[in-house]
Short mmCIF file of C-alpha atoms in Angstrom, two decimals:
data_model
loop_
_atom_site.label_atom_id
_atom_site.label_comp_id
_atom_site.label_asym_id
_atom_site.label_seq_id
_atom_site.Cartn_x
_atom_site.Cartn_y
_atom_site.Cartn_z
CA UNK A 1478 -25.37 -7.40 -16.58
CA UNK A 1479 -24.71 -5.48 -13.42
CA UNK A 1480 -22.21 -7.89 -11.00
CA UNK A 1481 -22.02 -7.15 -7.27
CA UNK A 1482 -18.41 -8.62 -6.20
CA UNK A 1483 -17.52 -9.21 -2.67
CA UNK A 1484 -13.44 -9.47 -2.29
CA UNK A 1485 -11.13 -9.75 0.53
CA UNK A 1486 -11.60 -9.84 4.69
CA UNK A 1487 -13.67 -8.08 7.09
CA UNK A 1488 -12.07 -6.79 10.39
CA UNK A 1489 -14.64 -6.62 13.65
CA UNK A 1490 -12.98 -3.94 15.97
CA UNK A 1491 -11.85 -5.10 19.75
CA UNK A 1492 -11.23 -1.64 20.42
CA UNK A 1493 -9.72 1.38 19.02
CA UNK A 1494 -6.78 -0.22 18.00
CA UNK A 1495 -7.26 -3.57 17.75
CA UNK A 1496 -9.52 -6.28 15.81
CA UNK A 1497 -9.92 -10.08 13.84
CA UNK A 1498 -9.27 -9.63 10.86
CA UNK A 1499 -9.99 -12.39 8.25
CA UNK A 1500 -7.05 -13.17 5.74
CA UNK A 1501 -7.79 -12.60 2.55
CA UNK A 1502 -5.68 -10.68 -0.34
CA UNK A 1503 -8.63 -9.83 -2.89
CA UNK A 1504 -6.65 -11.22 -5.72
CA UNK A 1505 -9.56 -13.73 -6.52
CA UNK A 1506 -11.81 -10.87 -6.56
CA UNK A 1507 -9.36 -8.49 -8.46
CA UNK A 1508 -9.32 -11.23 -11.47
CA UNK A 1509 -13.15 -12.07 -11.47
CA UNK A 1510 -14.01 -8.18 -12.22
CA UNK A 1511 -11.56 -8.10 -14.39
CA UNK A 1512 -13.22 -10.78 -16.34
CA UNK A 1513 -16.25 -9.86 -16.09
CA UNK A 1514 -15.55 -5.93 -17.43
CA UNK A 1515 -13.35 -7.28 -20.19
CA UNK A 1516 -16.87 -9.07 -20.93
CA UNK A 1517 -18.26 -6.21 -20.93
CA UNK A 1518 -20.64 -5.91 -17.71
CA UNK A 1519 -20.90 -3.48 -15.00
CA UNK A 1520 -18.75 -4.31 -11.65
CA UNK A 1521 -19.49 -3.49 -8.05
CA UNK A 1522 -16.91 -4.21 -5.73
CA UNK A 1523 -16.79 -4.61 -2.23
CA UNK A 1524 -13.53 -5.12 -1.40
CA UNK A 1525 -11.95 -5.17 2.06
CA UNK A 1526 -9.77 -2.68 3.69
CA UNK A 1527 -6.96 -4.39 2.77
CA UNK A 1528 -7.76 -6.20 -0.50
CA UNK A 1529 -5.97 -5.61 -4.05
CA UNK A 1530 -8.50 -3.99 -6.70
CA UNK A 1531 -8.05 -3.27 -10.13
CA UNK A 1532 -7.19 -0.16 -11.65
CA UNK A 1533 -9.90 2.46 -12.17
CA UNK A 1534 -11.84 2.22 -15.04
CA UNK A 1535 -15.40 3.20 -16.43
CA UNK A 1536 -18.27 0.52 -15.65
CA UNK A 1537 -16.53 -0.43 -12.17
CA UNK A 1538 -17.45 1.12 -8.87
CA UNK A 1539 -14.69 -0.05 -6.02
CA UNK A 1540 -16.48 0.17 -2.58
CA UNK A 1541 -13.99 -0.16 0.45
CA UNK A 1542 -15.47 -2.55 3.55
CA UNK A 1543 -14.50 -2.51 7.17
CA UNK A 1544 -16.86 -4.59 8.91
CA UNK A 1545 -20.08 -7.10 8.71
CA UNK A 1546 -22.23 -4.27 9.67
CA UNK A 1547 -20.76 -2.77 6.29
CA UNK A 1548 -20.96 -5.35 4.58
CA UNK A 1549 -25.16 -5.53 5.11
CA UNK A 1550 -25.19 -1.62 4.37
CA UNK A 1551 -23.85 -1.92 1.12
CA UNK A 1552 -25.41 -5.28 0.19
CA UNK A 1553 -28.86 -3.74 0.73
CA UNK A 1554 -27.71 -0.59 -0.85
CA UNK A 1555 -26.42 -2.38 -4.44
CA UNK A 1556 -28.14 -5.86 -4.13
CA UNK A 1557 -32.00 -4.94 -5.55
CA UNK A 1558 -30.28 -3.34 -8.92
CA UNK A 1559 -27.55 -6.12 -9.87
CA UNK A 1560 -28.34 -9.24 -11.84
CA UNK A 1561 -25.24 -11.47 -10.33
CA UNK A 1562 -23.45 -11.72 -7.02
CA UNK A 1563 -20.22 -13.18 -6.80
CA UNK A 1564 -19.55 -13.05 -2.54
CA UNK A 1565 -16.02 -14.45 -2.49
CA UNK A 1566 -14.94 -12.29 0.87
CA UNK A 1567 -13.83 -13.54 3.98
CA UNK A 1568 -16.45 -12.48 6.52
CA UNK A 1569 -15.96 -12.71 10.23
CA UNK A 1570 -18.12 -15.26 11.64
CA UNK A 1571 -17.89 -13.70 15.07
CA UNK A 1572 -17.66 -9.82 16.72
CA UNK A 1573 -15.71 -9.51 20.16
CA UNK A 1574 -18.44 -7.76 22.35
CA UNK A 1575 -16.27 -7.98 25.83
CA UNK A 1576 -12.65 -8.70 26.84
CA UNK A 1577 -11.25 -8.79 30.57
CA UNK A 1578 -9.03 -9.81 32.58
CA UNK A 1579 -8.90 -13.93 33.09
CA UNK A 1580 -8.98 -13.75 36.93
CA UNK A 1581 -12.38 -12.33 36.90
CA UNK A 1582 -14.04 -14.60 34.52
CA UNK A 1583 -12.35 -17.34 36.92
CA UNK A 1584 -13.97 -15.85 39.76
CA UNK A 1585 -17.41 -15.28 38.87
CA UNK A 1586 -20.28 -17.98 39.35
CA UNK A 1587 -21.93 -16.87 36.56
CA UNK A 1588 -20.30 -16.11 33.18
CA UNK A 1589 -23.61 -15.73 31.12
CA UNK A 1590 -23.29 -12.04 32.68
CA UNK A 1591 -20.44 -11.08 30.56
CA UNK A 1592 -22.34 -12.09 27.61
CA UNK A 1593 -24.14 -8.37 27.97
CA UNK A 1594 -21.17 -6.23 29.03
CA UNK A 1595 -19.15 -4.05 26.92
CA UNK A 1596 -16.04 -2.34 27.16
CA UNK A 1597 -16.25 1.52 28.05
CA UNK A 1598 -12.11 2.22 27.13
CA UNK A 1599 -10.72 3.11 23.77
CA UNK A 1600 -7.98 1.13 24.43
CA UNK A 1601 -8.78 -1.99 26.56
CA UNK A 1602 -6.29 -2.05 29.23
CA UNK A 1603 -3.69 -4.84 29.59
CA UNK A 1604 -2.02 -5.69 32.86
CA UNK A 1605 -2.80 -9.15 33.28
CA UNK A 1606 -1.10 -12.45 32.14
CA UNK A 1607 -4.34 -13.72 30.66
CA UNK A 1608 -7.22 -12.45 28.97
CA UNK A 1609 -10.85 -13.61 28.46
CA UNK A 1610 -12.65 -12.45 25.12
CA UNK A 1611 -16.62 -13.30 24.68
CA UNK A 1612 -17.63 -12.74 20.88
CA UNK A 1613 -21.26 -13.22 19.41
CA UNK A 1614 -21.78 -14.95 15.76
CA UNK A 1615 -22.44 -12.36 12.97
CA UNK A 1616 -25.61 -11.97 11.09
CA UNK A 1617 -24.99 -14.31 7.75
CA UNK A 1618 -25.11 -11.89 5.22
CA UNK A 1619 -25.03 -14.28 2.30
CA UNK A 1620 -28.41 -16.06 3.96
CA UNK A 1621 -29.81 -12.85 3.55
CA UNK A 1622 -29.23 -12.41 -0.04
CA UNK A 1623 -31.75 -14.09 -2.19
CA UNK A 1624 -34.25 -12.44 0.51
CA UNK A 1625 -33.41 -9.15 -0.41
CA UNK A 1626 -33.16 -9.86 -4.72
CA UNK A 1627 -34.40 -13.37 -5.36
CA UNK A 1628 -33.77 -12.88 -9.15
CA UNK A 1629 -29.82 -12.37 -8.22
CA UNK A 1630 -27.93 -15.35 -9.55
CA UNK A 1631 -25.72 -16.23 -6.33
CA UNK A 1632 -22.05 -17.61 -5.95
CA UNK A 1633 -21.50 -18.47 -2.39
CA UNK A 1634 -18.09 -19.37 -1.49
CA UNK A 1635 -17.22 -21.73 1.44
CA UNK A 1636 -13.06 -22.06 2.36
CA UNK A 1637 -12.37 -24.79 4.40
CA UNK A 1638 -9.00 -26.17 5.65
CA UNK A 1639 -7.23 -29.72 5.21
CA UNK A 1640 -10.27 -31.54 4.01
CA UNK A 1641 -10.80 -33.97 1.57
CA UNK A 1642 -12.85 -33.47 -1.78
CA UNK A 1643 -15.94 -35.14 -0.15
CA UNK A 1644 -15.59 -32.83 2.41
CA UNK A 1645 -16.10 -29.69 0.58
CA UNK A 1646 -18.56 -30.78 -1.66
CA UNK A 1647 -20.85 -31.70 1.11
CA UNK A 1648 -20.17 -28.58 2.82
CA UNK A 1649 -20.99 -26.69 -0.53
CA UNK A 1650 -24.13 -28.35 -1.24
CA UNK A 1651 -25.40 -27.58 2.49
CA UNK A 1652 -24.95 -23.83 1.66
CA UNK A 1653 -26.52 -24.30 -1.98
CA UNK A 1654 -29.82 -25.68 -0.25
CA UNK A 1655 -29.37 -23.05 2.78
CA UNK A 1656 -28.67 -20.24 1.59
CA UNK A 1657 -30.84 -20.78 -2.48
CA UNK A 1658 -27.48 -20.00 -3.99
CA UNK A 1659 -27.03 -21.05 -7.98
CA UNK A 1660 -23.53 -21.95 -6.93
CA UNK A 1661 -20.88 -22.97 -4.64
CA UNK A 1662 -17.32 -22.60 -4.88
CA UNK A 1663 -15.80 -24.55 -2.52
CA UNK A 1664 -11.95 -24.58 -2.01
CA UNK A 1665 -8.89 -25.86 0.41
CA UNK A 1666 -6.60 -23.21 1.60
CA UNK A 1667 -3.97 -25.75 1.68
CA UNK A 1668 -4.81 -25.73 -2.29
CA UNK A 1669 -4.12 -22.02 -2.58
CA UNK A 1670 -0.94 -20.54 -3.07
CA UNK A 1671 0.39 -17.82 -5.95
CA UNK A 1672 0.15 -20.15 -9.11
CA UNK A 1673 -2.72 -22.58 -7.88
CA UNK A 1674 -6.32 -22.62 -6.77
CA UNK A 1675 -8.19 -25.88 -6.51
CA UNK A 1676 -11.96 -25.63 -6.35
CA UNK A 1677 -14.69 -27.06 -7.21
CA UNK A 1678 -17.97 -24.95 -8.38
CA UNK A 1679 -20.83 -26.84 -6.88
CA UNK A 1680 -24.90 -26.01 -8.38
CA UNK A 1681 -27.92 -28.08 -8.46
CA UNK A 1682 -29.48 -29.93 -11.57
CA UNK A 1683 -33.04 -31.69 -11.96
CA UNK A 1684 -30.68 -34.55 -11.75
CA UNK A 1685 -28.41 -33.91 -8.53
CA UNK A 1686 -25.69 -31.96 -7.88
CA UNK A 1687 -23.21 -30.69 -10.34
CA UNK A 1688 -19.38 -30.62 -9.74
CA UNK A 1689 -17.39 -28.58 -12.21
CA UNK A 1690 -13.24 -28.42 -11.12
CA UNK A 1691 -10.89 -25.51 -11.60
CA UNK A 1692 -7.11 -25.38 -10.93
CA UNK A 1693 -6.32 -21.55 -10.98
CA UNK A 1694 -7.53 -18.08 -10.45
CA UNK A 1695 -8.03 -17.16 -13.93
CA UNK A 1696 -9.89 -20.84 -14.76
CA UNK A 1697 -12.15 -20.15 -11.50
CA UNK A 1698 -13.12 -16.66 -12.71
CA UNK A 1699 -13.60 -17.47 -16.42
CA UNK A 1700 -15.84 -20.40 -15.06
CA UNK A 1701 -17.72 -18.06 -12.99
CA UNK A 1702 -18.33 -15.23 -15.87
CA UNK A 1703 -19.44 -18.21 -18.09
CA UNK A 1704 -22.03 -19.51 -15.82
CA UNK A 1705 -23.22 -16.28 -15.25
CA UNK A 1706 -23.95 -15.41 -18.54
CA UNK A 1707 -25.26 -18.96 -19.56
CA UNK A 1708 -27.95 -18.55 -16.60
CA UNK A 1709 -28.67 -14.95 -16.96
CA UNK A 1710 -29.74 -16.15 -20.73
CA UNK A 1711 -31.50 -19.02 -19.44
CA UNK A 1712 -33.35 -16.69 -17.15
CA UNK A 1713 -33.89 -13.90 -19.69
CA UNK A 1714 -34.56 -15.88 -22.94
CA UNK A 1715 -34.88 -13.18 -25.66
CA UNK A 1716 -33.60 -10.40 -23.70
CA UNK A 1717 -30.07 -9.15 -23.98
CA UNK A 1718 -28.01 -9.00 -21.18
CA UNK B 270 24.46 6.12 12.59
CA UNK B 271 22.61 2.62 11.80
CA UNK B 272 18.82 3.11 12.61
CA UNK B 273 16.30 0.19 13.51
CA UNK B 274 12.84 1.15 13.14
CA UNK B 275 9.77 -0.81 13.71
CA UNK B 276 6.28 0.04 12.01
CA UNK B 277 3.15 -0.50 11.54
CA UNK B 278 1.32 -3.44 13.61
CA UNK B 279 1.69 -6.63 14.27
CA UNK B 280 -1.10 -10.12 13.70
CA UNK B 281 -1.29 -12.93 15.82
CA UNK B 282 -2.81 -15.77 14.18
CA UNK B 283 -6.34 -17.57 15.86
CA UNK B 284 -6.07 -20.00 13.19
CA UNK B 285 -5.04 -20.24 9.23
CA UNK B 286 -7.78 -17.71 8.62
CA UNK B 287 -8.06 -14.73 11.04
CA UNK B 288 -5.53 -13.36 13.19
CA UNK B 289 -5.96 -10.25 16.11
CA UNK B 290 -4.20 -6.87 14.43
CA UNK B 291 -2.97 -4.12 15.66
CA UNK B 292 -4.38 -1.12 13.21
CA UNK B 293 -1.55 1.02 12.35
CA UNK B 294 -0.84 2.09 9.16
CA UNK B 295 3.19 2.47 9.22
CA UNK B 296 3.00 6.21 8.21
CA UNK B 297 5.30 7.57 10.82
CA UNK B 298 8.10 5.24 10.19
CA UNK B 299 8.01 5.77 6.75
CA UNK B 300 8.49 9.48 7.22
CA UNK B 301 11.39 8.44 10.54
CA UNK B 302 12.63 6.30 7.69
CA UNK B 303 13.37 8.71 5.21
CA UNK B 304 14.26 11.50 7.54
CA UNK B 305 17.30 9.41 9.33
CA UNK B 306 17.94 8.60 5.54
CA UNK B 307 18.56 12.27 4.40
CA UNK B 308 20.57 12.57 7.33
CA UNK B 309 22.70 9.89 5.59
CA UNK B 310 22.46 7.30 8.43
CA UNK B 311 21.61 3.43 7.52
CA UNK B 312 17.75 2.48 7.85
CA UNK B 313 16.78 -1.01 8.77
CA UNK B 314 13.16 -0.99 8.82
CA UNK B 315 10.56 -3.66 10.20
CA UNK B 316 7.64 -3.17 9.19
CA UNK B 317 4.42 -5.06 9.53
CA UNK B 318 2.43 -6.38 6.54
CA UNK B 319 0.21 -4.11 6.12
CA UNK B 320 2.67 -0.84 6.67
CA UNK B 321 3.18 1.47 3.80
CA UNK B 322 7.24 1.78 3.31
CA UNK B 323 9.60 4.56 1.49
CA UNK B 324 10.58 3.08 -1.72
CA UNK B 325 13.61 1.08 -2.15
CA UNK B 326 16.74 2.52 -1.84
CA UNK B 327 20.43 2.48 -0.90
CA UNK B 328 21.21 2.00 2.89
CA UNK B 329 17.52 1.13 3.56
CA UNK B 330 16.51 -2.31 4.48
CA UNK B 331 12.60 -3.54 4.44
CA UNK B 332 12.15 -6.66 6.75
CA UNK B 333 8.61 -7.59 6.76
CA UNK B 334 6.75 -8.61 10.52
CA UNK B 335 3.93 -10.54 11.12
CA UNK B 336 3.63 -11.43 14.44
CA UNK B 337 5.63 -11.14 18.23
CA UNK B 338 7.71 -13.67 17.64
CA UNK B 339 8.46 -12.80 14.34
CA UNK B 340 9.26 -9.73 16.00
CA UNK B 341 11.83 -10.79 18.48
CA UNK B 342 13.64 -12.86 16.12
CA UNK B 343 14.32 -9.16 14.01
CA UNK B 344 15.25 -7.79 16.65
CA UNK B 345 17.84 -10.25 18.08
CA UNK B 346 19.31 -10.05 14.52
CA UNK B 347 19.67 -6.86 14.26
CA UNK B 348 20.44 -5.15 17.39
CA UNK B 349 23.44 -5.98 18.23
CA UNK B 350 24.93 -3.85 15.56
CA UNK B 351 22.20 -0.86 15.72
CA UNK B 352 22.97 2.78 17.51
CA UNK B 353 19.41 3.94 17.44
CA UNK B 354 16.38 1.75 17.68
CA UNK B 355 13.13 4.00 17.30
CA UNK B 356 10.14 1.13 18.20
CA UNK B 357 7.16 2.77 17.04
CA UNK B 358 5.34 -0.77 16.35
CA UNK B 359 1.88 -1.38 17.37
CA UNK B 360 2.56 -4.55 19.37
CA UNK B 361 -0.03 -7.32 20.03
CA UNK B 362 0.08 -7.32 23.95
CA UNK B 363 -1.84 -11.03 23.76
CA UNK B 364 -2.18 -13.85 21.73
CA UNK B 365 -4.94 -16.55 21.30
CA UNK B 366 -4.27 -19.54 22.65
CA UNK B 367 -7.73 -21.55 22.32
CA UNK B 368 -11.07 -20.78 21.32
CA UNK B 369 -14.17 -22.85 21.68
CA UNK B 370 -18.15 -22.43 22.18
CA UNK B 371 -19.48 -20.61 25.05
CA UNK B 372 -21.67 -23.20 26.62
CA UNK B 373 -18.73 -25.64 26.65
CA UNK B 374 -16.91 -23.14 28.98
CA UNK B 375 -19.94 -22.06 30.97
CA UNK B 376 -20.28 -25.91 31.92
CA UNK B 377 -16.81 -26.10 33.19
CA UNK B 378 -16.15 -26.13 36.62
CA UNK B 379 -12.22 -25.42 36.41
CA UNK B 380 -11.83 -22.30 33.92
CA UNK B 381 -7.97 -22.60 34.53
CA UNK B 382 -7.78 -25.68 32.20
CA UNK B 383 -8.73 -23.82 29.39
CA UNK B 384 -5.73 -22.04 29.78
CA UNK B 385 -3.58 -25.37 28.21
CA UNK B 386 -5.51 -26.31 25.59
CA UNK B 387 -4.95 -25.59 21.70
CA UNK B 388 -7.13 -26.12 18.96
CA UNK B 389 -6.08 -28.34 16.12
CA UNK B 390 -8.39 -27.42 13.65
CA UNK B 391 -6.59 -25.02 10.65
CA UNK B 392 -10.20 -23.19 10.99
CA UNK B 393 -12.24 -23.15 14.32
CA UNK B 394 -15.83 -24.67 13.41
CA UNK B 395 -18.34 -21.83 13.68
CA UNK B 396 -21.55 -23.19 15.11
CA UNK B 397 -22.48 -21.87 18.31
CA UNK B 398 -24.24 -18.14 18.96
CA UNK B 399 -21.41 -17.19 21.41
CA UNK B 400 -17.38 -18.54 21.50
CA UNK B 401 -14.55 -17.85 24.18
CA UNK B 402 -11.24 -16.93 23.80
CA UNK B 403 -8.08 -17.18 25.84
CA UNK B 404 -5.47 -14.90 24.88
CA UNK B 405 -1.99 -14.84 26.83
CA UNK B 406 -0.10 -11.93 27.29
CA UNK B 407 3.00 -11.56 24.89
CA UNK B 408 6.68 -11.06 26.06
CA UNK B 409 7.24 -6.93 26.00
CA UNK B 410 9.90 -6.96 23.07
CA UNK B 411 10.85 -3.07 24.29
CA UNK B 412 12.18 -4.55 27.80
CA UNK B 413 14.65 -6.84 26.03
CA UNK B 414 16.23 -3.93 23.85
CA UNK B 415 18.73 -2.85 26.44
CA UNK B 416 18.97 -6.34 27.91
CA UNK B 417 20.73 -7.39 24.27
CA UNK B 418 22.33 -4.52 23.42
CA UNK B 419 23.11 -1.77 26.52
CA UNK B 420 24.45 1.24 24.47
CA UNK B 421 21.93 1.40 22.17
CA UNK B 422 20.23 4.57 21.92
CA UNK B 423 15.94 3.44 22.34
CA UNK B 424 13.27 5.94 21.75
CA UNK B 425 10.03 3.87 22.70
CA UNK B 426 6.13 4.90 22.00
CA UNK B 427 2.78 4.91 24.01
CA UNK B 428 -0.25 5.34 22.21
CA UNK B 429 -3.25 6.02 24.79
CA UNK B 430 -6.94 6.76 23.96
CA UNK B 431 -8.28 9.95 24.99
CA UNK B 432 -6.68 10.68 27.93
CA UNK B 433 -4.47 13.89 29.34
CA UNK B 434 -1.54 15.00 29.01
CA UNK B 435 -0.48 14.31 32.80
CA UNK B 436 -1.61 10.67 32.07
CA UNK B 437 0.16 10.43 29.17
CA UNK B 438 3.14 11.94 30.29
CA UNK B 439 3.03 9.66 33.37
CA UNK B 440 2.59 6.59 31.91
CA UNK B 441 5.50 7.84 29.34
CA UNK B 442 7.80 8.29 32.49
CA UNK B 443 6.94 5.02 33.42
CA UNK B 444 7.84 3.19 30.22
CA UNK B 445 11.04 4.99 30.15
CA UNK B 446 12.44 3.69 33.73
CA UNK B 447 10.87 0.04 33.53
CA UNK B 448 12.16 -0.09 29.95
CA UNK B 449 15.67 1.66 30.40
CA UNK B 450 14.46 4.05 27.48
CA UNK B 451 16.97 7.18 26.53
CA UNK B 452 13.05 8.56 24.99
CA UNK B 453 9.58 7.88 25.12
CA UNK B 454 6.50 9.45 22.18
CA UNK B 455 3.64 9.60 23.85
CA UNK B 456 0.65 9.85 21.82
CA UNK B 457 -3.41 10.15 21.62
CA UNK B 458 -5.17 8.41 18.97
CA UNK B 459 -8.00 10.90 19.31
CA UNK B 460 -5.13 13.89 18.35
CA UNK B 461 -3.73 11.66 15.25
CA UNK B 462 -5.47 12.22 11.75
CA UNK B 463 -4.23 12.56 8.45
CA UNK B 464 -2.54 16.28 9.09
CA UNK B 465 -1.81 16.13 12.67
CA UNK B 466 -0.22 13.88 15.03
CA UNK B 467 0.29 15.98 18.63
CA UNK B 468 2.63 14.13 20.80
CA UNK B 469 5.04 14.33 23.84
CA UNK B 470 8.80 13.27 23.84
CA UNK B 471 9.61 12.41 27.23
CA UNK B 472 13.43 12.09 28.22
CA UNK B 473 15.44 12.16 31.38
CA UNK B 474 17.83 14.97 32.88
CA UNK B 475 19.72 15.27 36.02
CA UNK B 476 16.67 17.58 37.36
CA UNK B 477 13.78 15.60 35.80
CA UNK B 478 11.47 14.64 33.18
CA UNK B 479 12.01 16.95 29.63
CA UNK B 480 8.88 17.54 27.77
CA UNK B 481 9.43 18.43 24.29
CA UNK B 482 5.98 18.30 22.16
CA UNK B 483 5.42 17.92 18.05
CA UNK B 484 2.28 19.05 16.22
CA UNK B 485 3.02 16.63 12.73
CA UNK B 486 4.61 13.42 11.99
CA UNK B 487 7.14 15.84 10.06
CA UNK B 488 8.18 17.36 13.55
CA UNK B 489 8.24 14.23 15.51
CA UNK B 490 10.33 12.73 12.56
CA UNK B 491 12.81 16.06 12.61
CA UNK B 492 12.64 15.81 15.95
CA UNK B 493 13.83 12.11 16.88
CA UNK B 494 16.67 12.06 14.13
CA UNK B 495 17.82 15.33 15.98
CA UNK B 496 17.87 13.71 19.38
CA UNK B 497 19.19 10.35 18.04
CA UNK B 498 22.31 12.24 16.50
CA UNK B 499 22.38 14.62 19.79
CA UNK B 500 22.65 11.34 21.98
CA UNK B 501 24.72 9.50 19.46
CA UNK B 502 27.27 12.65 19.33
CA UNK B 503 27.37 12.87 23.29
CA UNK B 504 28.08 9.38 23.87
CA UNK B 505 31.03 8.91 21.64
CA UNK B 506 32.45 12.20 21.64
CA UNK B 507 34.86 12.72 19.02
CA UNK B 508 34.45 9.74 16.89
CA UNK B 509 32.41 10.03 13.67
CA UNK B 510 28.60 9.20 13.38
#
C-alpha cells in the first residue's frame, strides 16, 4: 500500500518574522511510518517545519510543510495515488490577515472594514501598548479529502483539551460522519506526555460506533497499520496489497 | 570574559496548542557561541526551542527559552555575573491575551473591555469564519540589561525588513541611547540567506556614531568577540580577561 502521513504543526505567517504556530513534535508521525515501512508499504510524509522524521530510507518520501496553503498543494499532489491517509498534523484553524494598532480598532465605527485589509510592511511595526489581530478560518483540508480520492481509507485525528471520554468520542464521531473518514483518533493532550498517549480510535459499524483504546505511541500506531491493512483487504478481496 | 548570549526566537502561548513565534533559526549565536569559545571565554547561551546550538562542551552552558518571561527570569539569573551580554534573540514584542469570534466583538460597544478578559479554555473553540485577538505589548528585556547590571558590556540587534541603510542605522542609534547599549547589529532580513548576512555595528565615540559593517555571520561573529574583548580590556585596564 502507498500511505500518505501528515505529522507535526503548520505555522500561518503574521509577517516576515512572525507567525501561529501549532505545537506539535511529529513523534506520533515519526513512529506510525516507521510501522508502516517495517510492514513493508510505501510512506509519504508531510511533516511540519519543525517535526522529527525518521531516518532516510528507500520506500519513504519526507515532504517538509510550512503552511495550510501547503498542506492542500501537496495533498492534491500525493492524495489520488495513495491507498491510506493517516492526517495526524496540527493544522492551524485560522490565518492572521491584518494586525494594528488597538487604538484604531477602538476608534472606528465599523470594524467589518478591517476584515479586507492587509498589512503592506515586512515587519509589522510595534509602538503601541496593544494590538488588534483579525484572522480568517482555514480551508479544512481533511473535509476535502475523500473528495479528492474517495477510495483513500482516512484517519482523522481530533486533539482536544481537559475533556472527558464522552467528550471526545462525540467529537470524533461528528468528524467520522463530516468529514466520511474510516476513523477517528481522538485524544487529550492532558493524556500525552513522553511515555503515554491515551486515545481512543473511533469508526463506524452496521451496528454503531466502534471504540477501540490505546495507551501509547507505539500501541496507537500498530493499531492504525492493523486497521489499515484489515480494510484495505476488505476493500480489495483477492488482490494483494 | 563570561559571555551571555541569547538566540533564536521566542513563543508566546494563545493556548495549550499554538503559540505566536518569532522565526529565527539560532544560527548566528551558534557561530558567536563558538567564536567567544575559541577565544577561551565562558559561554552561557539561551537559546530558544527551536535554535540550533554548538555541541556540548566545557565552559558552554545551553539554557533553553520559550517565552518573555521565561526570558527575563534567564536573564536576572545570569547577569549579574556576565561581562558581555550579546542579545541577538528574536523577541515577541506582544502577547495574546484573549481571543474570541469576530461577531462577538463587532457587537460590542466598549472594545476596551476586551482588553481584561482571558480565555479559560486549554484550546479556543474554532467555530466562527473570523476571530479577534488582543495581544499586549511585552516588557523590552534589552532596557533592563543595564538597569541590573551597569558594567556590563551589551551589544543589542535590530532586524528591519527592507529598508536603508540610513534607516537602519538610525533606528540602530536609537536603540543604543534608549537602551544604554555599548553596540547595536543592525540587520535586513532581505540581505540574510544561507551565505550572507550584511549588517551594521553601530557604537558610540566622543565625535559620533562608528559604522563598522560585516558581509557573513563569520565576520559579525569575529567581529563582536573582537569588540567585546576591546571594551572588556579598556574598562579594566590591567587586570586579566
Amino acid at each position: 500500500m502507498r500511505v500518505l502521513i501528515t505529522s507535526g504543526g503548520t505555522t500561518e505567517n503574521i509577517d516576515q518574522v512572525r507567525g501561529i504556530t501549532n505545537f506539535a513534535t511529529g513523534s506520533l508521525g515519526k513512529r506510525l511510518s516507521e510501522r508502516f515501512l517495517m510492514a513493508g508499504h510505501e510512506v509519504i510524509l508531510l511533516a511540519g517545519l519543525q517535526a522529527i522524521v525518521p531516518d532516510e530510507q528507500k520506500a519513504l518520501t519526507i515532504i517538509r510543510i510550512s503552511d495550510v496553503a501547503s498542506l492542500s498543494t501537496a495533498m492534491a499532489r500525493w492524495l489520488p495515488t495513495s491507498d491510506v491517509v493517516v492526517h495526524s498534523m496540527a493544522v492551524s484553524d485560522y490565518t492572521p490577515t491584518y494586525m494594528t494598532d488597538f487604538d484604531t480598532v477602538a476608534a472606528s465605527g465599523d470594524l467589518n472594514s478591517f476584515l479586507a485589509k492587509t498589512n503592506d510592511a515586512g515587519k509589522i511595526s510595534s509602538q503601541s501598548d496593544y494590538q488588534v489581530m483579525f484572522l480568517k478560518k482555514t480551508p479544512k483540508v481533511i473535509s476535502t479529502i475523500k473528495v479528492i480520492n474517495p477510495n483513500v481509507i482516512l484517519f482523522g485525528f481530533k486533539l482536544l483539551v481537559d475533556v472527558s471520554k464522552e467528550k471526545l468520542v462525540d467529537v470524533a464521531s461528528q468528524s467520522l460522519t463530516k468529514n466520511k473518514a474510516d476513523f477517528i483518533l481522538a485524544n487529550d493532550l492532558t493524556e500525552i506526555n513522553a511515555s503515554q498517549h491515551h486515545a481512543f480510535l473511533v469508526s463506524q459499524s452496521n451496528s454503531g460506533f466502534v471504540i477501540e483504546e490505546s495507551h501509547t505511541k507505539d500501541e496507537i500506531a500498530a493499531l492504525i497499520v492493523a486497521k489499515s491493512e484489515e480494510t484495505y483487504d476488505k476493500n480489495h478481496s483477492g488482490r494483494n496489497r
